[in-house]
PDB file of C-alpha atoms in Angstrom:
ATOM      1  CA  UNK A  90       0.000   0.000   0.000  1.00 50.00           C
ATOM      2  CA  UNK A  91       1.408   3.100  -1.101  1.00 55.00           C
ATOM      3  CA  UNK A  92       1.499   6.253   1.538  1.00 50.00           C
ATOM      4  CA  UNK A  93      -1.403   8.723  -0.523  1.00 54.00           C
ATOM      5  CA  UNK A  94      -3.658   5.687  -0.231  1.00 71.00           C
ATOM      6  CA  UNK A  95      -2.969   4.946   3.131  1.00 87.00           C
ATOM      7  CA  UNK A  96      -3.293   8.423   3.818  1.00 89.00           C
ATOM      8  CA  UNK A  97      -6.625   8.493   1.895  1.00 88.00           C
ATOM      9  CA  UNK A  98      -8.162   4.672   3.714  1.00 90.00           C
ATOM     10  CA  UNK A  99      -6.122   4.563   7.511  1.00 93.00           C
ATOM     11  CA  UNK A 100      -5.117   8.512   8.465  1.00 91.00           C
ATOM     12  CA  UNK A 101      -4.385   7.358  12.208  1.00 94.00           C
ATOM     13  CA  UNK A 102      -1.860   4.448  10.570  1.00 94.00           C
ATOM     14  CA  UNK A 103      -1.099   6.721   7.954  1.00 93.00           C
ATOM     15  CA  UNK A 104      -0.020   9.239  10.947  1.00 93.00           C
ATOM     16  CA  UNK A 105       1.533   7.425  13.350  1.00 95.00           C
ATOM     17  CA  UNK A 106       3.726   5.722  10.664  1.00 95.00           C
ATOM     18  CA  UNK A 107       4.544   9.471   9.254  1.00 94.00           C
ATOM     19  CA  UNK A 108       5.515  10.785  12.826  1.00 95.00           C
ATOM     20  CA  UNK A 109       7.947   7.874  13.749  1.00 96.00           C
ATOM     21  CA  UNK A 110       9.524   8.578   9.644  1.00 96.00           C
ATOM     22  CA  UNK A 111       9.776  12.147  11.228  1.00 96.00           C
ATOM     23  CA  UNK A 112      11.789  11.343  14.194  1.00 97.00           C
ATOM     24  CA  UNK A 113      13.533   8.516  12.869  1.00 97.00           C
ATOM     25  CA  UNK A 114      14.843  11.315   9.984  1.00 96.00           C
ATOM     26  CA  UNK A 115      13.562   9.113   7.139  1.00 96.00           C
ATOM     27  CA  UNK A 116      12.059  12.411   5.116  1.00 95.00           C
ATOM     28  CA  UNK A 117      13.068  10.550   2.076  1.00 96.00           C
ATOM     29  CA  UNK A 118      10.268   8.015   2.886  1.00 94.00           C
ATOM     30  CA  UNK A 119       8.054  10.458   4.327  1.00 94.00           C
ATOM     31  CA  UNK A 120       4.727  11.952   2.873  1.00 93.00           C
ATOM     32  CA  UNK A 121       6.109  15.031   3.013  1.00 94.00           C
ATOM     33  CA  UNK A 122       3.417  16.803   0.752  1.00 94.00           C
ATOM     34  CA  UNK A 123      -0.267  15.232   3.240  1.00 93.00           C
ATOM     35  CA  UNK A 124       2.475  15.743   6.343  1.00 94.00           C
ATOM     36  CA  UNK A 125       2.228  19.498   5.502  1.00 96.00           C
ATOM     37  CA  UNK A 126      -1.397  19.605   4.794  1.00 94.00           C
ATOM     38  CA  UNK A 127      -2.058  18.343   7.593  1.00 94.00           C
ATOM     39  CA  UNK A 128       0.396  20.879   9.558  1.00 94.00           C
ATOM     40  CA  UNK A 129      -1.700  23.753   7.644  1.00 93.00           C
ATOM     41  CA  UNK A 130      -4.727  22.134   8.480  1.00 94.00           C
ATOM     42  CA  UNK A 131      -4.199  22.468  12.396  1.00 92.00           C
ATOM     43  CA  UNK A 132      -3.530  26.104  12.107  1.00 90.00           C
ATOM     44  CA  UNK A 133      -6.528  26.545  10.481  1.00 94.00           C
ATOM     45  CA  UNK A 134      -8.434  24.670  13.126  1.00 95.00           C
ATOM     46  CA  UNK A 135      -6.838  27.360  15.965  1.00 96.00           C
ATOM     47  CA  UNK A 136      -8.399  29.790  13.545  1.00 96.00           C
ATOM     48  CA  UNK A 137     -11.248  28.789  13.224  1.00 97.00           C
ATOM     49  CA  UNK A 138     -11.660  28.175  17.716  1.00 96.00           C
ATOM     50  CA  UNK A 139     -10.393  31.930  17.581  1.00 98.00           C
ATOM     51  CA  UNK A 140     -13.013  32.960  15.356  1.00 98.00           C
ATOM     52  CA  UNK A 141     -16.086  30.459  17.491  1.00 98.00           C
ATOM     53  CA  UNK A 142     -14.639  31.770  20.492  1.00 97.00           C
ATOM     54  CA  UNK A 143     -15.098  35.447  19.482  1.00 98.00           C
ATOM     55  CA  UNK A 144     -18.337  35.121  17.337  1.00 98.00           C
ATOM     56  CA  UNK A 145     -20.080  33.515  21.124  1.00 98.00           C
ATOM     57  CA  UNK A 146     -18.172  35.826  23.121  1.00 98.00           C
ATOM     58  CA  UNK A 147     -19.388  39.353  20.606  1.00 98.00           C
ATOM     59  CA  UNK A 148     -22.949  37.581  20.444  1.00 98.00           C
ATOM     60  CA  UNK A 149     -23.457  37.899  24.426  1.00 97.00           C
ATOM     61  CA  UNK A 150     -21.375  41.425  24.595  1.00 98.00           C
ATOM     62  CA  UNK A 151     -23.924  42.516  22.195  1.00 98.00           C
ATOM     63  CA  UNK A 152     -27.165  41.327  23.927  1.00 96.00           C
ATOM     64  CA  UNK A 153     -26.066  42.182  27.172  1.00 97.00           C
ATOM     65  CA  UNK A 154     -25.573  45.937  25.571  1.00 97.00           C
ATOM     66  CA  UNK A 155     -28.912  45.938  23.641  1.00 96.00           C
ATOM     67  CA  UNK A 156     -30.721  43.916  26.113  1.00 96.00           C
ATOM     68  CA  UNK A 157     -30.185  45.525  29.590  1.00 95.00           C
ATOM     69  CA  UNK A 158     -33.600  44.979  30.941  1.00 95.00           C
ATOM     70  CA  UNK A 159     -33.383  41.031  30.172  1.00 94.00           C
ATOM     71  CA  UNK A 160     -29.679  40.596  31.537  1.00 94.00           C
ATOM     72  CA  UNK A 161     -29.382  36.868  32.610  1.00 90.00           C
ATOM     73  CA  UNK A 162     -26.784  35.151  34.749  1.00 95.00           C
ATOM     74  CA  UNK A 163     -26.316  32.935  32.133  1.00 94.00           C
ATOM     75  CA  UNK A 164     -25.154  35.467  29.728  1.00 93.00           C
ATOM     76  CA  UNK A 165     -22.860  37.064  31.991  1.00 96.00           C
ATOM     77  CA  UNK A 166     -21.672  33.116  33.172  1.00 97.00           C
ATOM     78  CA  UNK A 167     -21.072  32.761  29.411  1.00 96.00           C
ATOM     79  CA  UNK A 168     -19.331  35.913  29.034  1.00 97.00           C
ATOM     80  CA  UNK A 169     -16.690  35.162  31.598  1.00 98.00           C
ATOM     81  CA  UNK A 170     -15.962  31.296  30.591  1.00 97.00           C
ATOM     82  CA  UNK A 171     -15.584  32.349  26.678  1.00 97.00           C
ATOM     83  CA  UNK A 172     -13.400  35.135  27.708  1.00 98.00           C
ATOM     84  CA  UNK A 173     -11.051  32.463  29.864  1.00 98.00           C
ATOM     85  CA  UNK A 174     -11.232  30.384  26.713  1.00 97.00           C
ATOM     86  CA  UNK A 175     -10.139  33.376  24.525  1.00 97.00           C
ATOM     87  CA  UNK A 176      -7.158  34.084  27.026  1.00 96.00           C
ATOM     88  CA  UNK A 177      -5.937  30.879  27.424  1.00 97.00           C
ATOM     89  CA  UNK A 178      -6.670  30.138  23.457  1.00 96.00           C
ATOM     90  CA  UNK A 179      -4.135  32.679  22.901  1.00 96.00           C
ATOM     91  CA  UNK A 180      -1.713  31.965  25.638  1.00 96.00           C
ATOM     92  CA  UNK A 181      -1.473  28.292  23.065  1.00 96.00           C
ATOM     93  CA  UNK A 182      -1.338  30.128  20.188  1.00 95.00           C
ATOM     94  CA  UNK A 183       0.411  33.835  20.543  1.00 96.00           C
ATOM     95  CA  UNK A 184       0.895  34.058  16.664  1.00 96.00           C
ATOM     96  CA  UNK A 185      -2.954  34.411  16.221  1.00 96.00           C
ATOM     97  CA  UNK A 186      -2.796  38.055  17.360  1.00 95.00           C
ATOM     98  CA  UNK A 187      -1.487  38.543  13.563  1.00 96.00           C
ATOM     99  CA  UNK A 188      -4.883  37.961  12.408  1.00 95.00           C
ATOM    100  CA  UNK A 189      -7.104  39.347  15.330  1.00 95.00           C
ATOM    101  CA  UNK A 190      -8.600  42.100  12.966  1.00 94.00           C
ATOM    102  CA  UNK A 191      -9.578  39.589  10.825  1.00 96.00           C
ATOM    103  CA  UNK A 192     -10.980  37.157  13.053  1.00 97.00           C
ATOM    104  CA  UNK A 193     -12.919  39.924  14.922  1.00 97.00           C
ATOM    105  CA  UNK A 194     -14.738  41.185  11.488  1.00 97.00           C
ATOM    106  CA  UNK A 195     -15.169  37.279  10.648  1.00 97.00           C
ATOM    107  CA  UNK A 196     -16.176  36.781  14.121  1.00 98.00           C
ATOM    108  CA  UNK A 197     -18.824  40.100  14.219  1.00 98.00           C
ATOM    109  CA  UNK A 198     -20.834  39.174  11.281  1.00 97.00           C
ATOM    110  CA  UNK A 199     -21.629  35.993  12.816  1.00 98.00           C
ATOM    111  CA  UNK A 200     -22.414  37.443  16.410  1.00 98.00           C
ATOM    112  CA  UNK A 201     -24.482  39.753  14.853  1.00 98.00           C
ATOM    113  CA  UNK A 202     -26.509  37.191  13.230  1.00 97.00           C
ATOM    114  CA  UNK A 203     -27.121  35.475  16.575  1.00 97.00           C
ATOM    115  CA  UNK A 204     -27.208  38.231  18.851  1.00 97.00           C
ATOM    116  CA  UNK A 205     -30.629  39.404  16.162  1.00 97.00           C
ATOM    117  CA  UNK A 206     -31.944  35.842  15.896  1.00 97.00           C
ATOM    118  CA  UNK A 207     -31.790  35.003  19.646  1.00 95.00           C
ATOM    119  CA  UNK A 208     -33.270  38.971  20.558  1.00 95.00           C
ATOM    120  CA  UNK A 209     -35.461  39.292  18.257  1.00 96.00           C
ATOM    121  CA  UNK A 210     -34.454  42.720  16.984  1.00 96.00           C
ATOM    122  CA  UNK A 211     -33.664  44.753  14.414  1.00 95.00           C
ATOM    123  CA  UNK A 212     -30.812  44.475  12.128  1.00 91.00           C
ATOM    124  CA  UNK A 213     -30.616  48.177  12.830  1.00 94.00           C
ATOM    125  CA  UNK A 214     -29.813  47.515  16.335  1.00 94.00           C
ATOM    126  CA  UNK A 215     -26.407  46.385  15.882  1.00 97.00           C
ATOM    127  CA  UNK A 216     -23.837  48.245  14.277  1.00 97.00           C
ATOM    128  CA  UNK A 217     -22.089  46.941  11.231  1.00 97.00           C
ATOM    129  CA  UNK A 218     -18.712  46.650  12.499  1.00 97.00           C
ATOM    130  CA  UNK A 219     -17.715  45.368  15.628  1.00 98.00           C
ATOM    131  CA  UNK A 220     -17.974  48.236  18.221  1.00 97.00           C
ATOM    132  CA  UNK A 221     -15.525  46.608  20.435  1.00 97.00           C
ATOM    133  CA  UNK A 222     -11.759  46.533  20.878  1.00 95.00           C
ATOM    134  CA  UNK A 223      -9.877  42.925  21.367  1.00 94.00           C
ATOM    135  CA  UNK A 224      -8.354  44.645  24.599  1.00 95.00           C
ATOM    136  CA  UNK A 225     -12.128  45.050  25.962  1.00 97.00           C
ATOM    137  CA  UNK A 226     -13.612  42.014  24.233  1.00 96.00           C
ATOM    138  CA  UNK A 227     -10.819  40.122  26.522  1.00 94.00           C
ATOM    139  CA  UNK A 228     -10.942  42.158  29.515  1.00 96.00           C
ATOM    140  CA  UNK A 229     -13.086  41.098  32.468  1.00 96.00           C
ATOM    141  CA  UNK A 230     -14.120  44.194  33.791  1.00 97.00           C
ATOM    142  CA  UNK A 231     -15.722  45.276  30.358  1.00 98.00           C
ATOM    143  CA  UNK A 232     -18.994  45.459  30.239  1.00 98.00           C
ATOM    144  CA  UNK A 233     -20.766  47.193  27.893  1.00 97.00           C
ATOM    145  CA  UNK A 234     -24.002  49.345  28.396  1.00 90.00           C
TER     146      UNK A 234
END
């Protein structure tokens, strides 16, 4: 069985075979080409848990702003455990602060969808961008009103 399809019909063979070629130093044997899809694969994965992390975390920012009369203790509980997620997200992964502007807009437009389908209310109640900054989105004592 050649490595593509063993790659393609047993990935956990496929991968514990490639990681002991890896140590071993065998890169002549390796799948070098699936061994860095794979590598570019996980970074998009941390990108993508940046990006859920922020999209739940803006969603409850922005009915906690819009909503002040129907603030719940579950909102603020979720507040405060996606904002330890966040921090510790990026403790793992410091290069991710590259792409924070991006993952915030990517982020907004999907908090924004939620935060009007789970209130109820206007588009026009949110604004189109993302009215908050990483630094307060992250910091525990932000609360907007």
């Amino acid at each position: 069985m050649d490595e593509l399809s063993k790659y393609e019909t047993d990935f956990y063979g496929w991968a514990i075979e490639q990681a002991e070629l890896l140590r071993t130093r065998r890169l002549n044997e390796a799948d070098l080409d699936n061994i860095a899809e794979e590598i570019e694969s996980m970074g998009r994965s941390e990108k993508r848990e940046l990006v859920n992390r922020l999209a739940v975390l803006l969603a409850h920012l922005l009915k906690w702003q819009s909503q002040p009369g129907l603030r719940r203790t579950s909102w603020r509980l979720t507040v405060v455990e996606q904002r330890r997620r966040l921090a510790r997200h990026m403790q793992g992964n410091p290069s991710l602060t590259t792409i924070l502007p991006d993952a915030i807009d990517e982020a907004y437009d999907y908090a924004r969808l939620a935060a009007q389908s789970e209130t109820g209310l206007a588009d026009s109640a949110f604004p189109a961008t993302c009215p908050y900054s990483f630094d307060q989105v992250g910091d525990e004592r932000f609360w907007p009103d």
